[in-house]
CSV table of C-alpha atoms in Angstrom, one decimal:
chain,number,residue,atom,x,y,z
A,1,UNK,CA,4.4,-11.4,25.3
A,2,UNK,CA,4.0,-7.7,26.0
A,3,UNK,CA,2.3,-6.0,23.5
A,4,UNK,CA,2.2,-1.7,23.0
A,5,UNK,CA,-0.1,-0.6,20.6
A,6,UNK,CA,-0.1,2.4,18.5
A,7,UNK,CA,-3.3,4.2,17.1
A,8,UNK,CA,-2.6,5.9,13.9
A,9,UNK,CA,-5.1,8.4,12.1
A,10,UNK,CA,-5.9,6.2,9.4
A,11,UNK,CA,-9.6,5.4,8.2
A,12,UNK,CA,-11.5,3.8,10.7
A,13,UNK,CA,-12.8,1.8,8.4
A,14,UNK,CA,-9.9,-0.2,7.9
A,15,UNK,CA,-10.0,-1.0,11.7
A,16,UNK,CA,-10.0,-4.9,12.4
A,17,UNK,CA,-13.5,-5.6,14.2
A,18,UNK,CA,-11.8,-6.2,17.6
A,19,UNK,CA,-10.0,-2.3,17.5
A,20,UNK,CA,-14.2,-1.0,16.5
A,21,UNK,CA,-15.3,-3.1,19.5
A,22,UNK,CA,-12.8,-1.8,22.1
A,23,UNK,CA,-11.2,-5.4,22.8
A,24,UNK,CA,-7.7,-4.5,21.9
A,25,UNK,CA,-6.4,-4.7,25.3
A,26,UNK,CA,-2.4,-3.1,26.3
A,27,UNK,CA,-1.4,0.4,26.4
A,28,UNK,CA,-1.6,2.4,23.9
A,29,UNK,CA,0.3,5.3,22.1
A,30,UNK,CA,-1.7,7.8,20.4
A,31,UNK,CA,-0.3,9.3,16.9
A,32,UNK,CA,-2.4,12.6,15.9
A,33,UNK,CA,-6.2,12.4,15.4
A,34,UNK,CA,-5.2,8.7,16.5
A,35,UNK,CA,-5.0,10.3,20.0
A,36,UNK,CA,-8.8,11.8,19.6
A,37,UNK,CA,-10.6,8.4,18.5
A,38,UNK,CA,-8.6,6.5,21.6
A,39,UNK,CA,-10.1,9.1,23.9
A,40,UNK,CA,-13.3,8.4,22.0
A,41,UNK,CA,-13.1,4.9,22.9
A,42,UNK,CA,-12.6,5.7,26.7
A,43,UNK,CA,-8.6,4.6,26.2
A,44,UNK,CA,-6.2,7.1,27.8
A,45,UNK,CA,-2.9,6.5,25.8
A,46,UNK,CA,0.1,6.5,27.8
A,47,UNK,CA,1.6,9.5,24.9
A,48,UNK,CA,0.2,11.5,22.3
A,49,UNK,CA,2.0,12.4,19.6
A,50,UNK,CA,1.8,14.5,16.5
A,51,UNK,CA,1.9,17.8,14.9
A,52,UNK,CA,-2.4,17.7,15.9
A,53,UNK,CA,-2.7,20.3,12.7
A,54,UNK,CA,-5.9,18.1,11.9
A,55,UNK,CA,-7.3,18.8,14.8
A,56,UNK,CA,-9.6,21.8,15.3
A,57,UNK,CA,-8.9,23.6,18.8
A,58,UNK,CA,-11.6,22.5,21.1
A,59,UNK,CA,-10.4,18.7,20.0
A,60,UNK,CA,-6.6,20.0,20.9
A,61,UNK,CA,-8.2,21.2,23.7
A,62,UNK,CA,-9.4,17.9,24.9
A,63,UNK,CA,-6.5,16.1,24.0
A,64,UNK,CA,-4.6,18.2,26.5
A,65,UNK,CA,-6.6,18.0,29.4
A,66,UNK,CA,-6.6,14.4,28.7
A,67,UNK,CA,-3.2,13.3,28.2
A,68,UNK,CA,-0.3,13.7,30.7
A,69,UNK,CA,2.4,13.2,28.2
A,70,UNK,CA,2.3,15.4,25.0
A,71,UNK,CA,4.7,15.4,22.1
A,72,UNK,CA,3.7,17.9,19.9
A,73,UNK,CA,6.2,18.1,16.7
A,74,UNK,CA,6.0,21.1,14.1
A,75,UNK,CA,4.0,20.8,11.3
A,76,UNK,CA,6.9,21.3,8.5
A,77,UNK,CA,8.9,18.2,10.1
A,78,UNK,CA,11.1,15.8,8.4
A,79,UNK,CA,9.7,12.8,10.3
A,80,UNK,CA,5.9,11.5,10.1
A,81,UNK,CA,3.9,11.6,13.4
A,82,UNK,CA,4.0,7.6,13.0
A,83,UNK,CA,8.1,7.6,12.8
A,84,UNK,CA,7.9,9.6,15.9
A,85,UNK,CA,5.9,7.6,17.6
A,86,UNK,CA,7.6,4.4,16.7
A,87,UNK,CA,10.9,5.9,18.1
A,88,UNK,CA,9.3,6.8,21.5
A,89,UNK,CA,7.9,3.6,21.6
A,90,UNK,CA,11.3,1.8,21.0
A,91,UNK,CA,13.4,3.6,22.8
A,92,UNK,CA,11.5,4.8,26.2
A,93,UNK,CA,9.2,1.5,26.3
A,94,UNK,CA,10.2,-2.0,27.3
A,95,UNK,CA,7.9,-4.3,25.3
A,96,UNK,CA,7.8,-7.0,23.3
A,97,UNK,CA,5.8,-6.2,20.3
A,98,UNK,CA,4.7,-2.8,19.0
A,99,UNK,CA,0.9,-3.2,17.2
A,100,UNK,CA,0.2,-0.4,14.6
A,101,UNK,CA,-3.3,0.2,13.7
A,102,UNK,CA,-4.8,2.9,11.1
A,103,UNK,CA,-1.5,2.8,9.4
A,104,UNK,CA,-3.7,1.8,6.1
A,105,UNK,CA,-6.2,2.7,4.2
A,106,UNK,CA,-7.1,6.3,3.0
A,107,UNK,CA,-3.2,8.6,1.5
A,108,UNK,CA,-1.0,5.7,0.0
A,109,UNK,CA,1.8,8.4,0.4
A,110,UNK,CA,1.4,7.7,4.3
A,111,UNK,CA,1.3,4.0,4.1
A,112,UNK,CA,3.8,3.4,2.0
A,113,UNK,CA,6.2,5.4,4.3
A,114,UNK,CA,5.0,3.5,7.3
A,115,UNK,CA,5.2,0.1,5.4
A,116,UNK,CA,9.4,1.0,4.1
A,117,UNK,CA,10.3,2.7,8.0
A,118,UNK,CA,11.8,-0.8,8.8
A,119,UNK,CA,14.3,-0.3,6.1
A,120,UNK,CA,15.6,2.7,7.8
A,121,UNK,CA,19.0,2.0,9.4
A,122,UNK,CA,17.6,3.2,12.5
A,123,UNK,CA,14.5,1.5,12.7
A,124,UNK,CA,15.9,-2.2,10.8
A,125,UNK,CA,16.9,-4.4,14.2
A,126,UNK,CA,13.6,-3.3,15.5
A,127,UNK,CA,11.6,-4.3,13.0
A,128,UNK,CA,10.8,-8.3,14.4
A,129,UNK,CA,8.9,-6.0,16.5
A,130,UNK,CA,6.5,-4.0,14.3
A,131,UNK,CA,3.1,-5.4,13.2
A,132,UNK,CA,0.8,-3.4,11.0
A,133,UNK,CA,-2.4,-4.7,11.9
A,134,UNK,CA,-6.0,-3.7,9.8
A,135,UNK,CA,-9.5,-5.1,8.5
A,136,UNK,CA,-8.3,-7.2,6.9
A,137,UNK,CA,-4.4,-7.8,6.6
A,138,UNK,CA,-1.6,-8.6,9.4
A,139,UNK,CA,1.9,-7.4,8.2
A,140,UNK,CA,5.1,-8.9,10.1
A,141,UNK,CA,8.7,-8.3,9.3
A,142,UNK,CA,11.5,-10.9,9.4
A,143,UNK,CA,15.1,-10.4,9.3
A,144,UNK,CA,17.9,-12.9,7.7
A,145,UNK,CA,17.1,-16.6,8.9
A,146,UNK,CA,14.7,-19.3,9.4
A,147,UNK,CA,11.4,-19.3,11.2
A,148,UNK,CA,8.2,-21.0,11.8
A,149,UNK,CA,5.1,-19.4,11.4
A,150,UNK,CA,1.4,-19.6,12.3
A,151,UNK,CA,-1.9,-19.2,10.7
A,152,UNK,CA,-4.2,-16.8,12.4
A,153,UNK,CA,-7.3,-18.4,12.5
A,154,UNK,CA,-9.2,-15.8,10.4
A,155,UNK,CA,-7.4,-15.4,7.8
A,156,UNK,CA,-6.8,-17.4,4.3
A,157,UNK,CA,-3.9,-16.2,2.5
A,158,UNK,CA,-0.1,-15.8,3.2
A,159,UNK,CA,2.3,-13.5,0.8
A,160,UNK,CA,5.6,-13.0,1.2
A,161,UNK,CA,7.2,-9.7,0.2
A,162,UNK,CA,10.4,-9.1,-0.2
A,163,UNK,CA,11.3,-5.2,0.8
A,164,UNK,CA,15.0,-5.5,-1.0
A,165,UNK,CA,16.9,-7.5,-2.6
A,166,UNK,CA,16.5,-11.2,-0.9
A,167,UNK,CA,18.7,-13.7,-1.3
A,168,UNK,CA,18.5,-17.5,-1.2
A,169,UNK,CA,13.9,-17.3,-0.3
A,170,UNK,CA,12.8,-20.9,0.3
A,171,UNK,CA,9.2,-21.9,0.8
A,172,UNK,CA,9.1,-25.6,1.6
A,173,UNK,CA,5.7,-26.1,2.7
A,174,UNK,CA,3.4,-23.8,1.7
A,175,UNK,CA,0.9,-23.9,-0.9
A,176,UNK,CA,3.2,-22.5,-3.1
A,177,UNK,CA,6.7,-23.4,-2.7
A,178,UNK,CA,10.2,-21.9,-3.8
A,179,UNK,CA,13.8,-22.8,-3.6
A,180,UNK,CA,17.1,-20.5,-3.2
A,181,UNK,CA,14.9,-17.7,-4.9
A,182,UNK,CA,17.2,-15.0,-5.3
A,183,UNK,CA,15.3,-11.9,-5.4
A,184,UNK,CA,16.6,-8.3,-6.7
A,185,UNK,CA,13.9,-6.4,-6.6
A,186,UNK,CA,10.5,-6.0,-4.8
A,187,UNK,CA,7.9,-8.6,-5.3
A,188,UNK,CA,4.8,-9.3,-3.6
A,189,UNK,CA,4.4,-13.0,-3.7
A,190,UNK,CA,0.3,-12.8,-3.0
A,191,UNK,CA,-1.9,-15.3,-2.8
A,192,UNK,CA,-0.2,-18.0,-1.0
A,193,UNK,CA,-1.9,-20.1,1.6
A,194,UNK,CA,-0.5,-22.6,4.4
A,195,UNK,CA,-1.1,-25.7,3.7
A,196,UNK,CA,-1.1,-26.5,7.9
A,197,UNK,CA,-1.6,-24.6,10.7
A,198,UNK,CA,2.4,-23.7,10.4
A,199,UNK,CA,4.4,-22.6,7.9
A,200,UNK,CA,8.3,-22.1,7.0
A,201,UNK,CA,10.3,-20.3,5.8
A,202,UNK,CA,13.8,-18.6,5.3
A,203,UNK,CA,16.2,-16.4,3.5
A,204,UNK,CA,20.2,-15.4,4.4
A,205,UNK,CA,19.9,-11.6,3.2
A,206,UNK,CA,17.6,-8.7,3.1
A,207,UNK,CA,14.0,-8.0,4.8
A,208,UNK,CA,10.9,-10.0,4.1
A,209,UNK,CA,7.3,-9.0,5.2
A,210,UNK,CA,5.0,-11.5,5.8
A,211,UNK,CA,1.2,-10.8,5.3
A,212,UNK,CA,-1.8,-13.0,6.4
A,213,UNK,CA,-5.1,-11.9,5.0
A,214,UNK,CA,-8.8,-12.3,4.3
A,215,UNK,CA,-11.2,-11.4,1.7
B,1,UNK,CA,-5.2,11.5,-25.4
B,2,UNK,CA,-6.7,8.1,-25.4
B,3,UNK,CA,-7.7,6.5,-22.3
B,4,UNK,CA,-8.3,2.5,-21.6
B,5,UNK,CA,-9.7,2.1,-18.3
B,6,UNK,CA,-9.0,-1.5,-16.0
B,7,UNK,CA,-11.3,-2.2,-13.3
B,8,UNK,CA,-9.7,-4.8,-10.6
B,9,UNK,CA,-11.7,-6.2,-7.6
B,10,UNK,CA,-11.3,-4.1,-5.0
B,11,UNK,CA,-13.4,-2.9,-2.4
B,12,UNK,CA,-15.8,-0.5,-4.2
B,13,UNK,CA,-15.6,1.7,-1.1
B,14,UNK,CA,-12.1,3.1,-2.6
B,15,UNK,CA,-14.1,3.8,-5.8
B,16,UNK,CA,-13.1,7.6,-6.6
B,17,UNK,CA,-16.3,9.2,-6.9
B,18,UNK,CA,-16.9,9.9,-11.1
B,19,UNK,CA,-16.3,6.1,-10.8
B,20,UNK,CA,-18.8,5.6,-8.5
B,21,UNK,CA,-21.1,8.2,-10.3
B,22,UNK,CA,-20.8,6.2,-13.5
B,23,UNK,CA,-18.8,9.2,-15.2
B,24,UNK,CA,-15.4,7.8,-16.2
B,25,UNK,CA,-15.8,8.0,-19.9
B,26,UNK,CA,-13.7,5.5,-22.6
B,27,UNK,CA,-13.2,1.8,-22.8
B,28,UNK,CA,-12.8,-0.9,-20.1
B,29,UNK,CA,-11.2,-4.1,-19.8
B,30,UNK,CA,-12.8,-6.3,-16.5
B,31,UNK,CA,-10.9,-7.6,-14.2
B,32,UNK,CA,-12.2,-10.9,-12.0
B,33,UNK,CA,-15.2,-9.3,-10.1
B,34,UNK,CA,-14.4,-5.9,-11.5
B,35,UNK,CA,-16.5,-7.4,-14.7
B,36,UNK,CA,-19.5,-7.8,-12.8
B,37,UNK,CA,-19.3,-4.3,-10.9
B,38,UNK,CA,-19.1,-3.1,-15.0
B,39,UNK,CA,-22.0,-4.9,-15.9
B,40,UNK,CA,-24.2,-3.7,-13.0
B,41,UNK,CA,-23.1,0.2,-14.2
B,42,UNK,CA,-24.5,-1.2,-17.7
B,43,UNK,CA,-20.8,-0.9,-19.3
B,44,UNK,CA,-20.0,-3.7,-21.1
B,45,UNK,CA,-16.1,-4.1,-21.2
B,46,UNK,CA,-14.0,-5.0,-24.0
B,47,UNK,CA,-12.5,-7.7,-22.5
B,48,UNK,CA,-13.1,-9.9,-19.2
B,49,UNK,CA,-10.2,-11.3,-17.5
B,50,UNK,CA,-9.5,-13.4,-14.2
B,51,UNK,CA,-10.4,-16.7,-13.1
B,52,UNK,CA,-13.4,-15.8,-11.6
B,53,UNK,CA,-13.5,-18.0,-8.8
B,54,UNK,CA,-14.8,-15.0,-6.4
B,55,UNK,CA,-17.8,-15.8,-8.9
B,56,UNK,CA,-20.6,-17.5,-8.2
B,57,UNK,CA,-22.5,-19.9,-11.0
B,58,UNK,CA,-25.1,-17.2,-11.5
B,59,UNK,CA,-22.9,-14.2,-11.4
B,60,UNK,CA,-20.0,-16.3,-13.8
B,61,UNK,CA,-23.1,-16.8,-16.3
B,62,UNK,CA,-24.1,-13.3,-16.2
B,63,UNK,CA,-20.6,-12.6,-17.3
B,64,UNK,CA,-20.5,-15.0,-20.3
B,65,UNK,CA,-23.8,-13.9,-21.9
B,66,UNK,CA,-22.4,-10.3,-21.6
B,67,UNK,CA,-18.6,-10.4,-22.3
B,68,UNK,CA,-18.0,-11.2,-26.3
B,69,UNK,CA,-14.1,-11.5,-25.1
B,70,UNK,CA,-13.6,-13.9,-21.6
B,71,UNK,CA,-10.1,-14.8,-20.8
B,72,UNK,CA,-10.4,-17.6,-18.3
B,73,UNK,CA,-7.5,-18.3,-16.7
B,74,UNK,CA,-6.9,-21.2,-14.0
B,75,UNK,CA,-6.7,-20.3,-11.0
B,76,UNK,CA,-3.4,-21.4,-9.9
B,77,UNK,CA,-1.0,-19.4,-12.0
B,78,UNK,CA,1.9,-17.3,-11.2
B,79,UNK,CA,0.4,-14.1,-12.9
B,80,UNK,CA,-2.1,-12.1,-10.8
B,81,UNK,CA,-5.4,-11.4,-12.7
B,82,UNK,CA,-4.3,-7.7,-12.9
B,83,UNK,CA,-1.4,-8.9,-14.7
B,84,UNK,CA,-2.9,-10.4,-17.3
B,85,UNK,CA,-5.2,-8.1,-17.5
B,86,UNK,CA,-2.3,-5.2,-18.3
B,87,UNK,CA,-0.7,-7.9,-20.4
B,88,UNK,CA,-3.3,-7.8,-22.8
B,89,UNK,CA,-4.5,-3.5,-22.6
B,90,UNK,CA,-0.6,-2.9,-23.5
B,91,UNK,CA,-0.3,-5.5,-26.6
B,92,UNK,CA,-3.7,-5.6,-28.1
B,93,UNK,CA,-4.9,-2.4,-27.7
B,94,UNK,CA,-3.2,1.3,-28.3
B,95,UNK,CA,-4.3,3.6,-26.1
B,96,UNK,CA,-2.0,6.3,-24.5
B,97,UNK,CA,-2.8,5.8,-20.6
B,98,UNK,CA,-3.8,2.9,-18.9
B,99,UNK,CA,-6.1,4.0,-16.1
B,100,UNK,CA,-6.3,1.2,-13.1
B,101,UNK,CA,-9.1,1.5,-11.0
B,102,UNK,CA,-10.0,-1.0,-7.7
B,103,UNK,CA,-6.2,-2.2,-6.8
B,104,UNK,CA,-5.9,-0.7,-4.0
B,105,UNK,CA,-8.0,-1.0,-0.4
B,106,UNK,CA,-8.7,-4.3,1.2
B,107,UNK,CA,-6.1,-6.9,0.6
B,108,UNK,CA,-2.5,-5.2,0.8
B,109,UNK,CA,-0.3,-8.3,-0.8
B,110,UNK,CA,-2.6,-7.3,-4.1
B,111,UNK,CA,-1.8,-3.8,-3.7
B,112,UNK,CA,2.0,-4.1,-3.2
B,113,UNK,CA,1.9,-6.9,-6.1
B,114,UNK,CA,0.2,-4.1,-8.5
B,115,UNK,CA,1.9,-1.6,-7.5
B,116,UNK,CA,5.5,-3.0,-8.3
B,117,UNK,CA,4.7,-4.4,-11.4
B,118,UNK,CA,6.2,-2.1,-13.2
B,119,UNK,CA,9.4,-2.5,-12.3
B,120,UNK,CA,9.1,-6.1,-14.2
B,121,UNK,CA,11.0,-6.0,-17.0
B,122,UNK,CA,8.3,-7.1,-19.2
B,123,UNK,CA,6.2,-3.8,-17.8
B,124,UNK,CA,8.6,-1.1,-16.9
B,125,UNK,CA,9.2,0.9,-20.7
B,126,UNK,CA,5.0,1.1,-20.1
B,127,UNK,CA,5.1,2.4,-16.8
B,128,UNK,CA,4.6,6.0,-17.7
B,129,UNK,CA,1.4,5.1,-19.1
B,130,UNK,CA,0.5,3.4,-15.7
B,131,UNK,CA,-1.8,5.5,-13.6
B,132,UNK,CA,-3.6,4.2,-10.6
B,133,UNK,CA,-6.7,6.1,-9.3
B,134,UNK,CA,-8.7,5.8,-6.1
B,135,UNK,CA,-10.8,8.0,-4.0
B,136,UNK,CA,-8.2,9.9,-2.4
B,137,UNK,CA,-5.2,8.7,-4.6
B,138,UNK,CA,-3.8,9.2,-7.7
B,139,UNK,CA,-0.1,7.6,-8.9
B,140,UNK,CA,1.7,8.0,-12.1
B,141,UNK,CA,5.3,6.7,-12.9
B,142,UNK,CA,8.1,8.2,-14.1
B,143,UNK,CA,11.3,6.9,-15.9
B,144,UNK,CA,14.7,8.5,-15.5
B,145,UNK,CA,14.3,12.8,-16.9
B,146,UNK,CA,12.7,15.6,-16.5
B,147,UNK,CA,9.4,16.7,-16.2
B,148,UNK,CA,6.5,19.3,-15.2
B,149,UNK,CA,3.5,17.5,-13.7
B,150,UNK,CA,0.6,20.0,-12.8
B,151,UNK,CA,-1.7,19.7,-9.8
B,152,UNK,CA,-5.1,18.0,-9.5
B,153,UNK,CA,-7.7,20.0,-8.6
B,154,UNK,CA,-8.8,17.9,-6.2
B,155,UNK,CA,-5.6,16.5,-4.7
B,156,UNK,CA,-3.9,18.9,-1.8
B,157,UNK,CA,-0.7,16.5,-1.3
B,158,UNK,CA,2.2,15.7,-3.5
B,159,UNK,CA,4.9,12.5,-2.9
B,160,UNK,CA,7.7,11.3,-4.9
B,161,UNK,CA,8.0,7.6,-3.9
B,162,UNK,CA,11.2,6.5,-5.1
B,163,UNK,CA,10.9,2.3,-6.1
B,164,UNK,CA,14.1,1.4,-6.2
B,165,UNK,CA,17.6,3.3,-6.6
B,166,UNK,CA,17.1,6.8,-7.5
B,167,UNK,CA,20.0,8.3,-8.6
B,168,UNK,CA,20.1,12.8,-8.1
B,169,UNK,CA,16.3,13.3,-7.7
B,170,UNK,CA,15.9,17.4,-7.5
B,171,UNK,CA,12.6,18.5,-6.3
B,172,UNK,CA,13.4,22.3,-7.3
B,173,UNK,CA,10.4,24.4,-6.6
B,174,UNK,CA,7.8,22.2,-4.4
B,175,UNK,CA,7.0,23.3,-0.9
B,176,UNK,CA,9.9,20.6,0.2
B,177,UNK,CA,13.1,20.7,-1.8
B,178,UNK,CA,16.0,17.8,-3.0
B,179,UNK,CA,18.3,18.7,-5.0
B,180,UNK,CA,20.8,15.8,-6.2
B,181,UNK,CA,19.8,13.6,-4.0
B,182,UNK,CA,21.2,9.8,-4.1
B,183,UNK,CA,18.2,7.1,-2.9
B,184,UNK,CA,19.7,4.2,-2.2
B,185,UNK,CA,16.0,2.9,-0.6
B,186,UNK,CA,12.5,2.9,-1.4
B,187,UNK,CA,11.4,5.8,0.6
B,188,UNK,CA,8.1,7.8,0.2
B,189,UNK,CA,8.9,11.3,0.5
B,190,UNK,CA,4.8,11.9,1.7
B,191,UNK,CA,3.3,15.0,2.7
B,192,UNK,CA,5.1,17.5,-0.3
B,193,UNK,CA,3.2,20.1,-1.8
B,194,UNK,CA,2.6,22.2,-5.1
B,195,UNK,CA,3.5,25.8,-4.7
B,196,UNK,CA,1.9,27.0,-7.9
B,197,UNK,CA,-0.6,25.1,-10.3
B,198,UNK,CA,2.6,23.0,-11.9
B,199,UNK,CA,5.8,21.7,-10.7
B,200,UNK,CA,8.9,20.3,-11.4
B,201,UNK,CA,11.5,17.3,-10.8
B,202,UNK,CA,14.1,15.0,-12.2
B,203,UNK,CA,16.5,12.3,-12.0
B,204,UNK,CA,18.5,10.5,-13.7
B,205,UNK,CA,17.8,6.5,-13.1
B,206,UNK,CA,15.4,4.3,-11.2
B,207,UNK,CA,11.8,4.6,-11.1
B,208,UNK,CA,9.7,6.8,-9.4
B,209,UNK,CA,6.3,7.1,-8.5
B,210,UNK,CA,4.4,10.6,-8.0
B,211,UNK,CA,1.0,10.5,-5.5
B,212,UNK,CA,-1.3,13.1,-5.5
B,213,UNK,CA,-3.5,12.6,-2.6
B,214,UNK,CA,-6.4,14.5,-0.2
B,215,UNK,CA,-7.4,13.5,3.2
């Protein structure tokens, strides 16, 4: 599996360990002050995108003589830098999974936009695809059916959230179970836990995220 | 106006900082490890809630010799702590805000989970007394009308998170304008801005969030 990762200008503190350490290997994509902490790092992304209003001018500066391939958007944009980013990504890249880090953490305003881009028409068959990945939480997105999934090692609880209205939710064999749930509103079913190594799941309409965390 | 403040266990590193300073004045009600955090600022909450099993023996005993009012519940229960927790500030006591601090950060199936608990029947005619506050965040809800809000201070960003089906949300004189606006999607319209000291919006059903945020 091919993996492109994105580095958004979240808090680093919400970086997972392995992002801090410099072990998060594939290319990357840099989204505004993103671009500036990859270069930090010694990572050349492949793009860097943004308005770069954060930035003062020698860090612009250094971004510029750095990267080859620079999308710089106006400030006063309908888009975020991160839905800009995505959609290079998706449409000029050939991979199979798209990472997002320092999508979290720090201006809810931001996160929540990043968390409800999958529900855009544009964005919805591509978001199997997306991960959000931080500290301490994985987010995946599932469309309409049934699927097997799989603990990750470090983590000890599984929610499932339901972005819209869900229909027909069944958790067999998790801690927790449900059957035919139909849900008409969002609901973040926290604090479940696989019981296994593997889990199941699956619904017939609407968009469920799936989130593995820790403590 | 009468303020009854909820601490929840999150990471204290969200803490905004009068919180951290010890300076948010008026009652409290403890939530799981949000108790202890109380007792160690030498504020002795109304109530402790949660089922404590973040707790150690020690740190569990500390909180029964200190708390007049523990509500132990088990740990395998369909309500979140926070829940609970809100249950009991909205029917026992009157107070006109409810002022949720430590829910967001760390864990994002309890943020989501807190954050959408208002649109539970059982919560939503309280929403507009609802605030969450962190460091860089602060979110109010709003019921279908009209309204002035008036800027933070503190905050420079403004964002109207629509929750569910929003029907003509106007943003008349922000730095980013709607006016009659259908949402048929939760969308965060991030990154607005005051103009003045005060500003203005309205619609006419669904729910809506407001963010004012800083970097």
């Amino acid at each position: 599996m091919t993996h492109l990762n994105l580095l958004v200008g979240g808090p680093t503190s919400e970086w997972p360990d392995q992002l801090t350490a410099g072990k998060v290997f594939g290319d990357w994509i840099g989204v505004d002050r993103g671009t500036l902490r990859l270069l930090k790092m010694g990572i050349t992304p492949l793009v860097a995108i943004g308005d770069f209003d954060s930035l003062s001018a020698d860090e612009l500066k250094l971004v510029k003589s750095a990267v080859s391939d620079i999308r710089q958007a106006v400030p006063e944009k309908d888009e975020t830098d991160t839905q800009l980013a995505v959609t290079v990504a998706l449409h000029e890249y050939q991979y199979d999974r798209l990472d997002i880090y320092g999508a979290t953490g720090g201006r809810l305003d931001h996160f929540l936009a990043n968390f409800w881009m999958v529900l855009e028409p544009r964005y919805r068959q591509y978001a199997p695809r997306i991960r959000f990945i931080d500290k301490q939480n994985t987010i995946t997105f599932f469309a309409p059916g049934s699927y097997e999934i799989k603990k990750e090692p470090d983590k000890k609880y599984l929610a499932f959230v339901t972005l819209e209205n869900v229909g027909h939710l069944t958790l067999p064999d998790e801690k927790y179970n449900l059957k035919d749930e139909n849900v008409t509103r969002p609901i973040s079913y926290a604090s479940n836990e696989f019981v296994g190594d593997t889990g199941h799941f699956s619904f017939d309409s609407g968009m469920v995220a799936v989130i593995q965390s820790k403590d």
